[in-house]
Amino acid sequence: EVKVVESGGGSAQAGGSLTLSCTASGFSFDNSDMAWYRQAPGNECELILSFTKDGKTYPGISLEGRFTASLDNAKNTVYLRINNLKPEDTAVYYCAALNGHSWSTEGGDCRHYAQSIGYEYNSWGQGTQVTVSS
């Protein structure tokens, strides 16, 4: 089965850090473009960053030096590290991949948002909730 599963969300204090994970099965991240999105309550989805299978990274929102992504090929897992958490980071975080397999029904509004702006990520996770308190 082709899927991605996010984990690592939770509650945190402002100023702290979290590392989100996105683990793929049925395909390899190192052969896929992928991205991290988020959707805050009542807001539209935002592209946090995307990176291509040839190793190029493209920021979406202003990363402010707080968001970094990394890939562990051995674990087929992509990480998103968020430092200096702010209450406005409260959102559901999704990872998505473009891998040529069938389309996922996960990803909520962010899957439709990505398509609307021309990103054809087809594998989406169910999201992981991050809640930051001040």
PDB file of C-alpha atoms in Angstrom:
ATOM      1  CA  GLU A   1       0.000   0.000   0.000  1.00  0.00           C
ATOM      2  CA  VAL A   2       1.278   3.447  -0.931  1.00  0.00           C
ATOM      3  CA  LYS A   3       0.867   5.912   1.875  1.00  0.00           C
ATOM      4  CA  VAL A   4       2.519   8.527   4.036  1.00  0.00           C
ATOM      5  CA  VAL A   5       1.952   8.851   7.755  1.00  0.00           C
ATOM      6  CA  GLU A   6       2.770  11.935   9.779  1.00  0.00           C
ATOM      7  CA  SER A   7       3.597  11.829  13.461  1.00  0.00           C
ATOM      8  CA  GLY A   8       5.286  13.860  16.149  1.00  0.00           C
ATOM      9  CA  GLY A   9       2.686  16.524  16.680  1.00  0.00           C
ATOM     10  CA  GLY A  10       1.372  17.488  20.061  1.00  0.00           C
ATOM     11  CA  SER A  11       1.222  20.335  22.501  1.00  0.00           C
ATOM     12  CA  ALA A  12       4.217  22.534  23.144  1.00  0.00           C
ATOM     13  CA  GLN A  13       5.103  25.821  24.739  1.00  0.00           C
ATOM     14  CA  ALA A  14       6.056  28.843  22.736  1.00  0.00           C
ATOM     15  CA  GLY A  15       9.797  28.972  22.319  1.00  0.00           C
ATOM     16  CA  GLY A  16      10.116  25.215  22.282  1.00  0.00           C
ATOM     17  CA  SER A  17      10.769  22.852  19.406  1.00  0.00           C
ATOM     18  CA  LEU A  18       9.067  19.947  17.721  1.00  0.00           C
ATOM     19  CA  THR A  19      10.154  17.493  15.090  1.00  0.00           C
ATOM     20  CA  LEU A  20       7.473  16.097  12.862  1.00  0.00           C
ATOM     21  CA  SER A  21       8.001  12.890  10.935  1.00  0.00           C
ATOM     22  CA  CYS A  22       6.541  11.658   7.708  1.00  0.00           C
ATOM     23  CA  THR A  23       7.140   8.014   6.903  1.00  0.00           C
ATOM     24  CA  ALA A  24       6.409   6.602   3.485  1.00  0.00           C
ATOM     25  CA  SER A  25       5.488   3.089   2.526  1.00  0.00           C
ATOM     26  CA  GLY A  26       5.071   1.639  -0.928  1.00  0.00           C
ATOM     27  CA  PHE A  27       7.432   4.141  -2.519  1.00  0.00           C
ATOM     28  CA  SER A  28      10.740   5.849  -1.829  1.00  0.00           C
ATOM     29  CA  PHE A  29      11.091   9.481  -0.842  1.00  0.00           C
ATOM     30  CA  ASP A  30      14.423   9.763  -2.598  1.00  0.00           C
ATOM     31  CA  ASN A  31      12.609   9.248  -5.904  1.00  0.00           C
ATOM     32  CA  SER A  32       9.823  11.683  -5.094  1.00  0.00           C
ATOM     33  CA  ASP A  33       9.208  15.367  -4.812  1.00  0.00           C
ATOM     34  CA  MET A  34       7.590  16.147  -1.516  1.00  0.00           C
ATOM     35  CA  ALA A  35       6.301  19.001   0.597  1.00  0.00           C
ATOM     36  CA  TRP A  36       5.093  20.018   4.016  1.00  0.00           C
ATOM     37  CA  TYR A  37       1.848  21.975   4.299  1.00  0.00           C
ATOM     38  CA  ARG A  38      -0.133  23.229   7.245  1.00  0.00           C
ATOM     39  CA  GLN A  39      -3.595  24.518   7.925  1.00  0.00           C
ATOM     40  CA  ALA A  40      -4.333  26.644  10.954  1.00  0.00           C
ATOM     41  CA  PRO A  41      -7.867  26.809  12.338  1.00  0.00           C
ATOM     42  CA  GLY A  42     -10.030  29.018  10.161  1.00  0.00           C
ATOM     43  CA  ASN A  43      -7.176  29.690   7.745  1.00  0.00           C
ATOM     44  CA  GLU A  44      -6.249  28.537   4.305  1.00  0.00           C
ATOM     45  CA  CYS A  45      -3.522  25.983   3.783  1.00  0.00           C
ATOM     46  CA  GLU A  46       0.054  27.122   3.543  1.00  0.00           C
ATOM     47  CA  LEU A  47       2.976  25.526   1.806  1.00  0.00           C
ATOM     48  CA  ILE A  48       5.804  25.451   4.332  1.00  0.00           C
ATOM     49  CA  LEU A  49       8.454  24.113   2.027  1.00  0.00           C
ATOM     50  CA  SER A  50       8.910  21.712  -0.805  1.00  0.00           C
ATOM     51  CA  PHE A  51      11.853  19.778  -2.017  1.00  0.00           C
ATOM     52  CA  THR A  52      12.548  17.895  -5.149  1.00  0.00           C
ATOM     53  CA  LYS A  53      14.019  14.468  -5.667  1.00  0.00           C
ATOM     54  CA  ASP A  54      17.176  16.113  -6.971  1.00  0.00           C
ATOM     55  CA  GLY A  55      17.688  17.795  -3.616  1.00  0.00           C
ATOM     56  CA  LYS A  56      16.455  21.340  -4.201  1.00  0.00           C
ATOM     57  CA  THR A  57      14.459  23.003  -1.433  1.00  0.00           C
ATOM     58  CA  TYR A  58      11.937  25.745  -1.994  1.00  0.00           C
ATOM     59  CA  PRO A  59      10.387  27.705   0.872  1.00  0.00           C
ATOM     60  CA  GLY A  60       6.709  28.511   0.864  1.00  0.00           C
ATOM     61  CA  ILE A  61       6.048  30.672   3.885  1.00  0.00           C
ATOM     62  CA  SER A  62       8.802  32.766   5.390  1.00  0.00           C
ATOM     63  CA  LEU A  63      10.791  30.135   7.235  1.00  0.00           C
ATOM     64  CA  GLU A  64      12.478  32.702   9.505  1.00  0.00           C
ATOM     65  CA  GLY A  65      15.206  30.175  10.043  1.00  0.00           C
ATOM     66  CA  ARG A  66      12.791  28.178  12.206  1.00  0.00           C
ATOM     67  CA  PHE A  67      11.780  25.396   9.827  1.00  0.00           C
ATOM     68  CA  THR A  68      14.181  22.829   8.495  1.00  0.00           C
ATOM     69  CA  ALA A  69      13.486  19.618   6.648  1.00  0.00           C
ATOM     70  CA  SER A  70      15.642  16.558   6.309  1.00  0.00           C
ATOM     71  CA  LEU A  71      15.421  13.119   4.768  1.00  0.00           C
ATOM     72  CA  ASP A  72      16.525   9.825   6.254  1.00  0.00           C
ATOM     73  CA  ASN A  73      16.676   7.465   3.296  1.00  0.00           C
ATOM     74  CA  ALA A  74      17.283   4.431   5.462  1.00  0.00           C
ATOM     75  CA  LYS A  75      14.025   5.030   7.315  1.00  0.00           C
ATOM     76  CA  ASN A  76      12.233   6.433   4.264  1.00  0.00           C
ATOM     77  CA  THR A  77      11.207   9.287   6.516  1.00  0.00           C
ATOM     78  CA  VAL A  78      11.167  13.030   6.078  1.00  0.00           C
ATOM     79  CA  TYR A  79      11.399  15.284   9.096  1.00  0.00           C
ATOM     80  CA  LEU A  80      10.264  18.836   9.714  1.00  0.00           C
ATOM     81  CA  ARG A  81      11.957  20.518  12.621  1.00  0.00           C
ATOM     82  CA  ILE A  82      10.238  23.616  13.985  1.00  0.00           C
ATOM     83  CA  ASN A  83      12.266  25.740  16.382  1.00  0.00           C
ATOM     84  CA  ASN A  84      11.203  28.704  18.479  1.00  0.00           C
ATOM     85  CA  LEU A  85       7.574  27.657  18.261  1.00  0.00           C
ATOM     86  CA  LYS A  86       4.962  30.403  18.167  1.00  0.00           C
ATOM     87  CA  PRO A  87       1.241  30.194  18.913  1.00  0.00           C
ATOM     88  CA  GLU A  88       0.604  30.968  15.246  1.00  0.00           C
ATOM     89  CA  ASP A  89       2.306  27.678  14.387  1.00  0.00           C
ATOM     90  CA  THR A  90      -0.775  25.941  15.756  1.00  0.00           C
ATOM     91  CA  ALA A  91      -2.095  23.956  12.805  1.00  0.00           C
ATOM     92  CA  VAL A  92      -2.529  20.551  11.290  1.00  0.00           C
ATOM     93  CA  TYR A  93       0.652  19.671   9.442  1.00  0.00           C
ATOM     94  CA  TYR A  94       0.567  17.496   6.345  1.00  0.00           C
ATOM     95  CA  CYS A  95       3.237  15.928   4.245  1.00  0.00           C
ATOM     96  CA  ALA A  96       2.673  15.174   0.610  1.00  0.00           C
ATOM     97  CA  ALA A  97       4.585  13.385  -2.107  1.00  0.00           C
ATOM     98  CA  LEU A  98       4.553  13.253  -5.862  1.00  0.00           C
ATOM     99  CA  ASN A  99       5.295   9.664  -6.732  1.00  0.00           C
ATOM    100  CA  GLY A 100       3.165   8.645  -9.694  1.00  0.00           C
ATOM    101  CA  HIS A 101       0.924   6.350  -7.703  1.00  0.00           C
ATOM    102  CA  SER A 102      -2.803   6.648  -7.234  1.00  0.00           C
ATOM    103  CA  TRP A 103      -4.280   9.693  -5.565  1.00  0.00           C
ATOM    104  CA  SER A 104      -4.798   9.732  -1.845  1.00  0.00           C
ATOM    105  CA  THR A 105      -8.027  10.866  -0.267  1.00  0.00           C
ATOM    106  CA  GLU A 106      -6.161  12.238   2.748  1.00  0.00           C
ATOM    107  CA  GLY A 107      -4.764  15.724   3.123  1.00  0.00           C
ATOM    108  CA  GLY A 108      -8.013  17.581   3.690  1.00  0.00           C
ATOM    109  CA  ASP A 109      -8.240  21.043   2.217  1.00  0.00           C
ATOM    110  CA  CYS A 110      -4.510  21.161   1.622  1.00  0.00           C
ATOM    111  CA  ARG A 111      -4.669  18.494  -1.043  1.00  0.00           C
ATOM    112  CA  HIS A 112      -7.197  20.553  -2.992  1.00  0.00           C
ATOM    113  CA  TYR A 113      -5.262  23.752  -2.326  1.00  0.00           C
ATOM    114  CA  ALA A 114      -2.049  22.274  -3.679  1.00  0.00           C
ATOM    115  CA  GLN A 115      -3.804  21.146  -6.840  1.00  0.00           C
ATOM    116  CA  SER A 116      -5.383  24.559  -7.286  1.00  0.00           C
ATOM    117  CA  ILE A 117      -1.944  26.175  -7.470  1.00  0.00           C
ATOM    118  CA  GLY A 118      -0.484  23.548  -9.731  1.00  0.00           C
ATOM    119  CA  TYR A 119       1.195  21.092  -7.377  1.00  0.00           C
ATOM    120  CA  GLU A 120       0.293  17.521  -8.257  1.00  0.00           C
ATOM    121  CA  TYR A 121       1.220  15.816  -4.989  1.00  0.00           C
ATOM    122  CA  ASN A 122      -0.772  12.625  -4.976  1.00  0.00           C
ATOM    123  CA  SER A 123       0.154  10.943  -1.676  1.00  0.00           C
ATOM    124  CA  TRP A 124      -1.005  12.711   1.463  1.00  0.00           C
ATOM    125  CA  GLY A 125      -1.100  11.810   5.098  1.00  0.00           C
ATOM    126  CA  GLN A 126      -3.872  12.313   7.585  1.00  0.00           C
ATOM    127  CA  GLY A 127      -2.012  15.176   9.229  1.00  0.00           C
ATOM    128  CA  THR A 128      -0.597  15.707  12.668  1.00  0.00           C
ATOM    129  CA  GLN A 129      -1.868  18.391  15.028  1.00  0.00           C
ATOM    130  CA  VAL A 130       0.536  20.902  16.540  1.00  0.00           C
ATOM    131  CA  THR A 131      -0.752  23.128  19.307  1.00  0.00           C
ATOM    132  CA  VAL A 132       1.471  25.863  20.694  1.00  0.00           C
ATOM    133  CA  SER A 133       0.538  27.714  23.844  1.00  0.00           C
ATOM    134  CA  SER A 134       1.984  31.018  24.945  1.00  0.00           C
TER     135      SER A 134
END
